[in-house]
Amino acid sequence: MAPAPSPRPLPSILLVSLIPVASWFVIRPLLDPSPPLPALYASLGFSIFAFLAALFLVPALGPTFIRANLKGRDLLKVYSDPIPESQGLVCASIYILLLILFIPFPFSTTVASLASSGGNSDRGLTDAASASLHHEVRKLSVYLSSLLSLLMATMLGFLDDVFDIRWRHKVPIPLIASIPLLMVYYAEGGNTHVVIPLPLRRIFGVLVNLGPLYYVYMSLLSTFATNSINILAGINGSEVSQALIIALSVILNDLLYLPWPVGFRIPLHLLGNQAEVEVGGTWHAGMAYGSSELVGRHLFSLYFMLPLVGVCLGFMYHNWYPARAFPGDTLCYVTGMAFSVVGIQAHFSKTLLLFFLPQIFNFILSCPQLFGVVPCPRHRVPRFDPETNLLSPSKTLFLKPPSRLASFVLHTLATLRLTELTVHPTTGNILEATNLTILNFFLLRLGPMNEKRLVQVLICTQVAGSILAFTVRYGLAGLVYDGDRR
Amino acid sequence: MAPAPSPRPLPSILLVSLIPVASWFVIRPLLDPSPPLPALYASLGFSIFAFLAALFLVPALGPTFIRANLKGRDLLKVYSDPIPESQGLVCASIYILLLILFIPFPFSTTVASLASSGGNSDRGLTDAASASLHHEVRKLSVYLSSLLSLLMATMLGFLDDVFDIRWRHKVPIPLIASIPLLMVYYAEGGNTHVVIPLPLRRIFGVLVNLGPLYYVYMSLLSTFATNSINILAGINGSEVSQALIIALSVILNDLLYLPWPVGFRIPLHLLGNQAEVEVGGTWHAGMAYGSSELVGRHLFSLYFMLPLVGVCLGFMYHNWYPARAFPGDTLCYVTGMAFSVVGIQAHFSKTLLLFFLPQIFNFILSCPQLFGVVPCPRHRVPRFDPETNLLSPSKTLFLKPPSRLASFVLHTLATLRLTELTVHPTTGNILEATNLTILNFFLLRLGPMNEKRLVQVLICTQVAGSILAFTVRYGLAGLVYDGDRR
């Protein structure tokens, strides 16, 4: 049997070259004259540190995890050496610790006064906008409640790994982790109004107060964000690459709302919108059109997304095929919670959900198995052929004839070419069906491929989904919403 | 070999009778007319729920802990059945979750407006004092940073249990957990001044700004509070009973500062103070003399201490001799952090340290072993004699002759009757010494006793320490501090 691959080499040149860069970004806000968005500099610096810490600590702590029985066999490999499991815990710890150390940069009065004395006025926002921006960003309690939710998600994810909770029991776990978020949202008298799309305004008006339903929506968002990444798992690099691309998409969206020093135009008419959009220039603050509240929200989102990209990149280096480290549920929990935190606190949950298109597809496809209509085996990962090193769709077996509902669902899915059925030649009963996941769907449509190729297909799909999301958000959304987006 | 005792019976009458009481306390602040300190009612209700949850969940989750390999043998028993270990995690989870659910009561604008419309003015505080009290209590970010530190302490304590970190490495762990506390203290521009005792004021003035040293002090406080409980461990009920009595002492101290509807006097002249103190009555707000800031601080402390007493009581029922559940490091971490949180945030860290007298004694006594002057075995718990069921002092052996420093230290301690030495009859070299802990000291002075008796002695010592602490704080402190205590 071939042995497990040795740990990936750690380029120490990266350490030597990136530490000074990261340090400069962290120190820069404290130097006079302070830059226009000082905390963003520090956030960038911390994100580089996050990358380096994940890159070096994940392999360093591997043996400790194996000793503590946090290990797993890679099911899709010929070797059976133990691989450290739950190392998402390392990523989550680095991530949260850096987010805590970051607190003084956006929220301390000392740093803020330094920044305002640096003279922002000529560099993007006027004094008034800058002052109100600081006020908006100073929502320390919102930031802290987000950290609490992230830490609870990490804790619960790790408990899930240690106690190996059954999946039916763990679906509602993210609800618990979202409680701090909801409590503080309530205590701060958070907005529970939603903007109604244009065609429905004659019935509901422009704004509708969802009240308690809004809290249900927020907690379901975190449950969905967490579990939808968790069920699109099983092959090397799948969890972390999804998180990485969603985080990058959110960052790209955030950047549109920042006060850029240069002006540029986005040709939105190509996407079906009525007018062109001019981004940047003094006062414009990107898509925020000078609204310091919107700038503040998207800065908040960047503070959470940039270091997430850092840890994900660092971890991906070791989780890439063939994986030297497994994320465990912990990584899915913390990344899922990070996305719901920014979606909720920065008020772009609908846009956020658009970045989850592959996850939504996978979830809907999985529903018949998740809700017990079709039998669901313990693992639904693709089947591995050690001879060819290729993956092919795994199957669920019907030990007893399927119910009429199951038959109907599976035949419909087969007609849509989302699954493949093996039917009994005489009775017509379904004997086997490929498992209902997006990974099996890829293998079904594109043919058997190796694991590395499959994760690349997944990444391309995720990127394509994000491109579609941007098209919908900034093109088609103009048809059902006017500028009044809250 | 005798089997381990079966789980303690759970009186369901307690559940039936206490749930309505707890619910009433939680709902009471929302009813009109609202009580004078509405959030305190809710806190009491949550504390009863905390007690019930710990009482019922600790045994219910025992088998799960054993399955996840979180188990230990009771070293001081004749049976070797596995006992669930690290169940402090259950207590910590209940505690933190309830503290999160409690957020809306003191911090929500809705509840606050209900409370103020209820008409506090005639019931202890004037309107102005009540308004400023709400302002003081509304320090949501301070509360959240405390929760973050508690959650980090829980997480790190559990990681310590899972990864079994060596004690030399784990001493600084509480430093990490205190980072959120320090960061938010800094971001909020926290006070770093200390009041100088009267005799030293001619040199230093009334107030001295410690600046960064104050942060060092705060982090050392959390390290001390956590580790000092953790090293006074090893017998059934020792960790949780220390925590319980310290928490009760803090609560008693807090109650002195609340605006009681009845006036009473404390005969402080008996303790050496100059004047009698009148507590209670409109405007007086206890020892706070109408300072709503002091009332707010001690309310803050009560919000953390009351549910801690709840979980500790519930857990103690199962941890009492012979123990059916072990706390693990998690309980020491979370309780230690809870004490430092209130000491730091409610600004009575010196008073708090007075409640740690037995721990300070134990720490100083342990120093020669902790810092490697005297050899330190893996366990320093008393020695168990299965024949008599009695404990006697355990000993550390000198395989090679002790250093001159070690000889000097041990001979000094032996003179003070804190240890007992076995010396070589001819060379005079020390061959054995009883381990330097307060538990061995008790056994040395009071003779062998059984485990239950020893923990009772520990509890009595802790209570005596608290009585001494109150005497010093409200008697002798008057000689070195005037009323200007911050």
XYZ file of C-alpha atoms in Angstrom, chain B residues 17-455:
439
model
C -41.640 23.342 41.817
C -38.692 25.450 40.653
C -39.599 25.921 36.985
C -42.672 28.081 37.758
C -40.661 30.119 40.290
C -37.824 30.704 37.829
C -40.278 31.570 35.056
C -41.992 34.112 37.283
C -38.692 35.839 38.031
C -37.846 35.981 34.318
C -41.268 37.309 33.297
C -41.695 39.708 36.227
C -39.596 42.574 34.697
C -41.933 42.633 31.690
C -45.078 43.051 33.792
C -46.444 46.397 34.878
C -45.602 47.925 37.345
C -42.020 46.889 36.820
C -39.890 46.207 39.904
C -37.098 48.611 40.957
C -34.218 46.558 39.514
C -35.977 44.582 36.763
C -32.915 42.867 35.288
C -31.955 41.524 38.704
C -35.264 39.647 38.833
C -34.533 38.074 35.471
C -31.016 37.229 36.596
C -32.406 35.400 39.625
C -34.802 33.483 37.394
C -32.014 32.534 34.996
C -29.884 31.403 37.937
C -32.576 28.972 39.041
C -32.769 27.685 35.473
C -28.962 27.362 35.500
C -29.171 25.251 38.649
C -31.850 22.983 37.197
C -30.065 22.626 33.857
C -26.772 21.660 35.515
C -28.555 19.300 37.886
C -30.275 17.402 35.094
C -27.888 17.720 32.135
C -24.652 16.700 33.901
C -25.775 13.100 34.584
C -27.738 12.926 31.317
C -24.623 13.717 29.270
C -22.282 11.523 31.346
C -22.430 8.481 29.045
C -21.814 10.714 25.993
C -18.648 12.051 27.628
C -17.441 8.544 28.449
C -18.072 7.426 24.854
C -16.023 10.389 23.582
C -13.155 9.191 25.804
C -13.623 12.088 28.218
C -13.370 9.969 31.336
C -11.086 9.417 34.265
C -10.481 7.054 37.164
C -11.082 8.371 40.640
C -7.616 7.996 42.150
C -8.854 8.103 45.732
C -11.371 5.259 45.514
C -11.307 1.490 45.638
C -13.249 1.122 42.373
C -11.781 1.913 38.968
C -14.944 2.485 36.926
C -14.645 5.381 34.490
C -16.171 8.657 35.708
C -17.128 11.264 33.074
C -14.412 13.939 33.012
C -14.518 17.576 31.751
C -18.175 17.952 32.648
C -17.382 21.519 33.601
C -18.038 21.953 29.888
C -21.729 21.290 30.510
C -21.762 23.874 33.313
C -19.869 26.424 31.221
C -22.189 25.954 28.244
C -25.316 26.381 30.342
C -23.793 29.390 32.092
C -22.733 31.228 28.938
C -25.888 30.412 26.997
C -28.043 31.802 29.812
C -25.857 34.906 30.053
C -26.450 35.429 26.328
C -30.199 34.937 26.603
C -30.122 37.446 29.464
C -28.778 40.238 27.205
C -32.126 41.941 26.423
C -33.049 42.395 30.081
C -30.417 44.935 31.143
C -29.496 46.242 27.699
C -32.593 46.408 25.516
C -34.225 49.782 25.058
C -37.659 48.145 25.085
C -37.207 46.549 28.490
C -35.512 49.673 29.837
C -38.408 51.903 28.816
C -40.858 49.483 30.387
C -38.870 49.652 33.578
C -38.644 53.426 33.730
C -42.366 53.852 33.003
C -43.004 51.553 35.955
C -42.067 54.438 38.227
C -38.878 53.657 40.096
C -38.657 57.075 41.652
C -40.407 56.254 44.875
C -38.734 52.938 45.389
C -35.056 53.496 46.036
C -33.546 55.767 43.434
C -34.689 59.111 42.093
C -35.524 59.475 38.411
C -32.199 61.093 37.663
C -30.278 58.388 39.444
C -32.375 55.756 37.738
C -31.730 57.247 34.290
C -28.020 57.434 34.887
C -28.118 53.921 36.253
C -29.610 52.696 33.026
C -26.911 54.530 31.169
C -24.249 52.865 33.290
C -25.771 49.426 32.970
C -26.163 49.855 29.238
C -22.487 49.151 28.708
C -23.377 46.318 26.393
C -19.964 46.093 24.809
C -18.322 45.537 28.181
C -20.804 42.757 28.894
C -20.162 41.179 25.492
C -16.390 41.324 25.859
C -16.794 39.553 29.192
C -18.844 36.853 27.503
C -16.170 36.501 24.831
C -13.517 36.007 27.513
C -15.671 33.444 29.303
C -16.326 31.564 26.088
C -12.628 31.602 25.198
C -11.786 30.326 28.672
C -14.298 27.502 28.205
C -12.923 26.667 24.775
C -9.319 26.702 25.996
C -10.193 24.697 29.093
C -11.862 22.077 26.937
C -8.937 22.006 24.511
C -6.689 21.539 27.532
C -8.813 18.537 28.543
C -8.832 17.075 25.027
C -5.186 17.684 24.171
C -3.958 17.211 27.776
C -1.571 20.164 27.728
C 1.327 20.010 30.200
C 0.807 22.342 33.137
C 3.860 24.455 32.471
C 2.434 25.207 29.025
C -1.051 25.899 30.243
C -0.271 28.477 32.916
C -0.362 31.356 30.376
C -3.555 30.125 28.646
C -5.867 32.436 30.677
C -3.816 35.340 29.319
C -5.218 34.523 25.867
C -8.748 34.305 27.203
C -8.408 37.739 28.799
C -7.493 39.434 25.497
C -11.115 40.365 24.567
C -11.515 41.954 27.993
C -8.351 44.018 27.569
C -9.052 44.999 23.959
C -12.502 46.334 24.725
C -11.243 47.997 27.893
C -8.697 49.780 25.724
C -11.127 50.593 22.894
C -13.587 52.095 25.385
C -10.808 54.252 26.851
C -10.971 52.406 30.182
C -9.714 53.922 33.412
C -6.122 52.910 34.231
C -5.816 55.007 37.391
C -5.453 53.456 40.821
C -6.181 55.045 44.179
C -3.071 55.270 46.357
C -3.333 54.225 50.035
C -3.251 57.157 52.501
C 0.312 56.619 53.840
C 1.810 56.711 50.332
C -0.122 59.711 49.024
C 2.585 62.186 49.997
C 4.882 60.458 47.480
C 2.515 59.401 44.681
C -0.538 61.651 45.059
C -4.142 60.432 45.315
C -4.390 58.793 41.900
C -1.670 57.216 39.784
C -2.087 56.312 36.135
C -0.608 52.847 35.695
C -1.158 52.950 31.906
C 0.024 49.726 30.220
C 0.931 48.261 33.618
C -2.780 48.250 34.428
C -3.342 45.878 31.474
C -0.548 43.643 32.747
C -2.237 43.660 36.152
C -5.624 42.731 34.654
C -4.227 39.827 32.631
C -2.240 38.552 35.599
C -5.405 38.700 37.687
C -7.207 36.362 35.283
C -4.205 34.039 35.154
C -4.051 33.926 38.926
C -7.796 33.467 39.453
C -7.874 30.567 36.981
C -4.721 28.732 37.953
C -5.068 29.175 41.693
C -8.369 27.273 41.617
C -6.924 24.728 39.222
C -3.991 23.823 41.517
C -6.206 23.470 44.595
C -7.813 20.380 43.114
C -7.714 16.634 43.172
C -10.380 15.641 45.679
C -14.102 15.302 45.022
C -15.880 18.644 45.134
C -12.810 20.775 45.783
C -12.867 22.906 42.607
C -16.592 23.543 42.554
C -16.877 24.299 46.281
C -14.101 26.902 46.100
C -15.855 28.551 43.168
C -19.192 28.406 44.965
C -17.956 30.107 48.131
C -15.996 32.785 46.300
C -19.070 33.506 44.170
C -21.295 33.723 47.258
C -18.788 36.089 48.900
C -18.776 38.324 45.838
C -22.586 38.318 45.836
C -22.700 39.266 49.525
C -20.306 42.124 48.816
C -22.418 43.254 45.830
C -25.600 43.257 47.890
C -24.080 45.894 50.190
C -24.116 48.338 47.267
C -27.719 47.872 46.166
C -30.491 50.363 46.955
C -32.367 48.409 49.626
C -35.893 49.563 50.410
C -35.203 49.134 54.155
C -32.502 50.987 56.054
C -30.147 49.153 58.390
C -26.816 49.811 59.999
C -23.652 47.775 59.914
C -21.666 48.200 63.143
C -18.403 48.856 61.342
C -16.792 50.360 64.441
C -16.498 46.820 65.739
C -14.189 46.132 62.806
C -12.006 49.139 63.531
C -13.612 51.642 61.153
C -14.169 55.206 62.310
C -17.866 55.583 61.561
C -20.977 53.485 61.442
C -22.427 52.867 58.013
C -26.063 53.265 57.235
C -27.193 51.042 54.415
C -30.381 51.368 52.422
C -33.114 53.986 52.366
C -34.075 56.175 49.424
C -31.022 57.629 47.751
C -28.547 55.759 49.829
C -28.056 52.827 47.519
C -26.223 50.913 50.204
C -22.497 51.388 50.518
C -22.674 53.145 47.160
C -23.998 56.274 48.964
C -26.252 57.087 46.028
C -23.559 56.653 43.397
C -25.465 55.060 40.552
C -22.129 54.149 38.962
C -21.262 51.907 41.907
C -24.751 50.389 41.905
C -24.398 49.671 38.180
C -21.026 48.010 38.655
C -22.272 45.732 41.407
C -25.402 44.861 39.432
C -23.080 43.882 36.585
C -21.199 41.659 38.999
C -24.431 40.069 40.257
C -25.522 39.247 36.699
C -22.391 37.117 36.364
C -22.244 35.660 39.870
C -25.861 34.577 40.406
C -26.033 32.089 37.499
C -22.515 30.914 38.399
C -23.820 29.937 41.825
C -26.695 28.184 40.031
C -24.512 25.964 37.839
C -22.017 25.331 40.643
C -24.752 24.149 42.996
C -26.249 21.893 40.338
C -22.871 20.431 39.443
C -21.789 20.028 43.078
C -24.688 17.641 43.647
C -22.998 15.181 41.270
C -19.386 16.098 42.074
C -19.822 15.660 45.858
C -18.077 12.703 47.506
C -18.192 10.064 46.081
C -18.152 11.936 42.765
C -20.291 10.849 39.821
C -18.837 13.531 37.561
C -15.488 15.339 37.297
C -15.190 19.022 36.418
C -12.015 18.871 34.305
C -9.959 21.974 33.715
C -12.935 23.556 31.938
C -14.736 24.391 35.182
C -11.658 26.017 36.744
C -11.069 28.063 33.613
C -14.605 29.356 33.346
C -15.055 30.103 37.039
C -11.624 31.733 37.292
C -12.403 33.880 34.290
C -15.833 34.798 35.684
C -14.192 36.085 38.876
C -11.601 38.124 37.005
C -14.312 39.508 34.720
C -16.297 40.920 37.613
C -13.165 42.024 39.478
C -11.934 43.959 36.461
C -15.193 45.289 35.007
C -16.824 46.164 38.315
C -13.537 47.566 39.659
C -13.131 45.632 42.891
C -10.141 43.472 42.034
C -8.442 44.098 45.402
C -11.587 43.028 47.290
C -11.859 40.018 44.992
C -8.313 38.928 45.769
C -9.194 38.984 49.461
C -11.721 36.209 48.772
C -8.866 34.099 47.395
C -6.968 33.828 50.702
C -6.841 29.983 50.790
C -5.830 29.975 47.121
C -3.105 32.555 47.750
C -1.838 30.484 50.695
C -1.882 27.337 48.558
C -0.134 29.121 45.684
C 2.657 30.520 47.859
C 3.078 27.148 49.567
C 3.225 25.457 46.134
C 5.767 27.851 44.652
C 8.887 25.780 45.493
C 7.348 22.837 43.598
C 5.782 24.899 40.802
C 9.064 26.658 40.035
C 11.112 23.491 40.171
C 13.118 24.117 43.357
C 11.590 21.011 44.935
C 10.726 18.013 42.690
C 7.061 18.050 41.605
C 5.376 14.683 40.896
C 2.601 14.444 38.262
C -0.096 14.335 40.983
C 0.206 15.949 44.390
C -3.172 14.728 45.689
C -3.134 13.159 49.162
C -2.327 9.467 49.458
C -5.324 7.111 49.742
C -5.283 4.067 51.993
C -7.880 1.586 50.653
C -7.815 -0.330 53.974
C -8.902 2.530 56.227
C -10.508 4.725 53.509
C -8.453 7.629 54.934
C -6.275 10.184 53.212
C -2.820 11.109 54.451
C -0.250 13.569 53.081
C 1.445 12.481 49.850
C 5.198 12.868 49.591
C 7.764 13.870 47.031
C 10.903 11.740 46.940
C 14.419 13.021 46.508
C 16.191 10.587 44.210
C 19.290 12.757 44.416
C 20.205 14.982 47.368
C 18.283 18.301 47.319
C 20.033 21.506 46.322
C 21.070 23.904 49.080
C 18.205 26.210 48.115
C 15.714 23.329 48.311
C 17.078 22.250 51.701
C 16.826 25.780 53.022
C 13.265 26.246 51.740
C 12.075 22.894 53.055
C 13.687 23.321 56.464
C 12.084 26.767 56.739
C 8.662 25.358 55.775
C 9.137 22.475 58.214
C 9.912 24.964 60.988
C 6.679 26.767 60.095
C 5.002 23.319 60.328
C 3.848 23.541 56.689
C 5.593 20.344 55.618
C 7.093 17.268 57.203
C 10.533 16.002 56.243
C 12.169 12.583 56.418
C 15.897 13.071 56.788
C 18.687 10.548 56.440
C 19.745 9.562 59.984
C 23.469 9.930 59.312
C 24.002 12.410 56.425
C 21.087 14.679 57.396
C 20.014 14.860 53.714
C 16.292 15.278 53.041
C 14.877 12.014 51.671
C 11.182 12.854 51.511
C 8.925 15.851 52.036
C 5.148 16.052 52.089
C 3.875 17.744 48.923
C 3.439 21.478 49.332
C -0.352 21.933 49.001
C -2.959 23.196 51.397
C -4.684 19.779 51.335
C -1.551 17.978 52.512
C -1.071 20.742 55.076
C -4.564 20.071 56.478
C -3.834 16.346 56.722
C -0.500 17.055 58.348
C -1.975 19.282 61.038
C -5.353 17.603 61.559
C -4.295 13.999 61.022
C -5.564 11.508 58.393
C -9.229 11.871 57.503
C -11.532 10.663 54.749
C -12.044 12.562 51.502
C -15.461 13.968 52.421
C -14.094 15.347 55.689
C -11.122 16.928 53.893
C -13.337 18.794 51.427
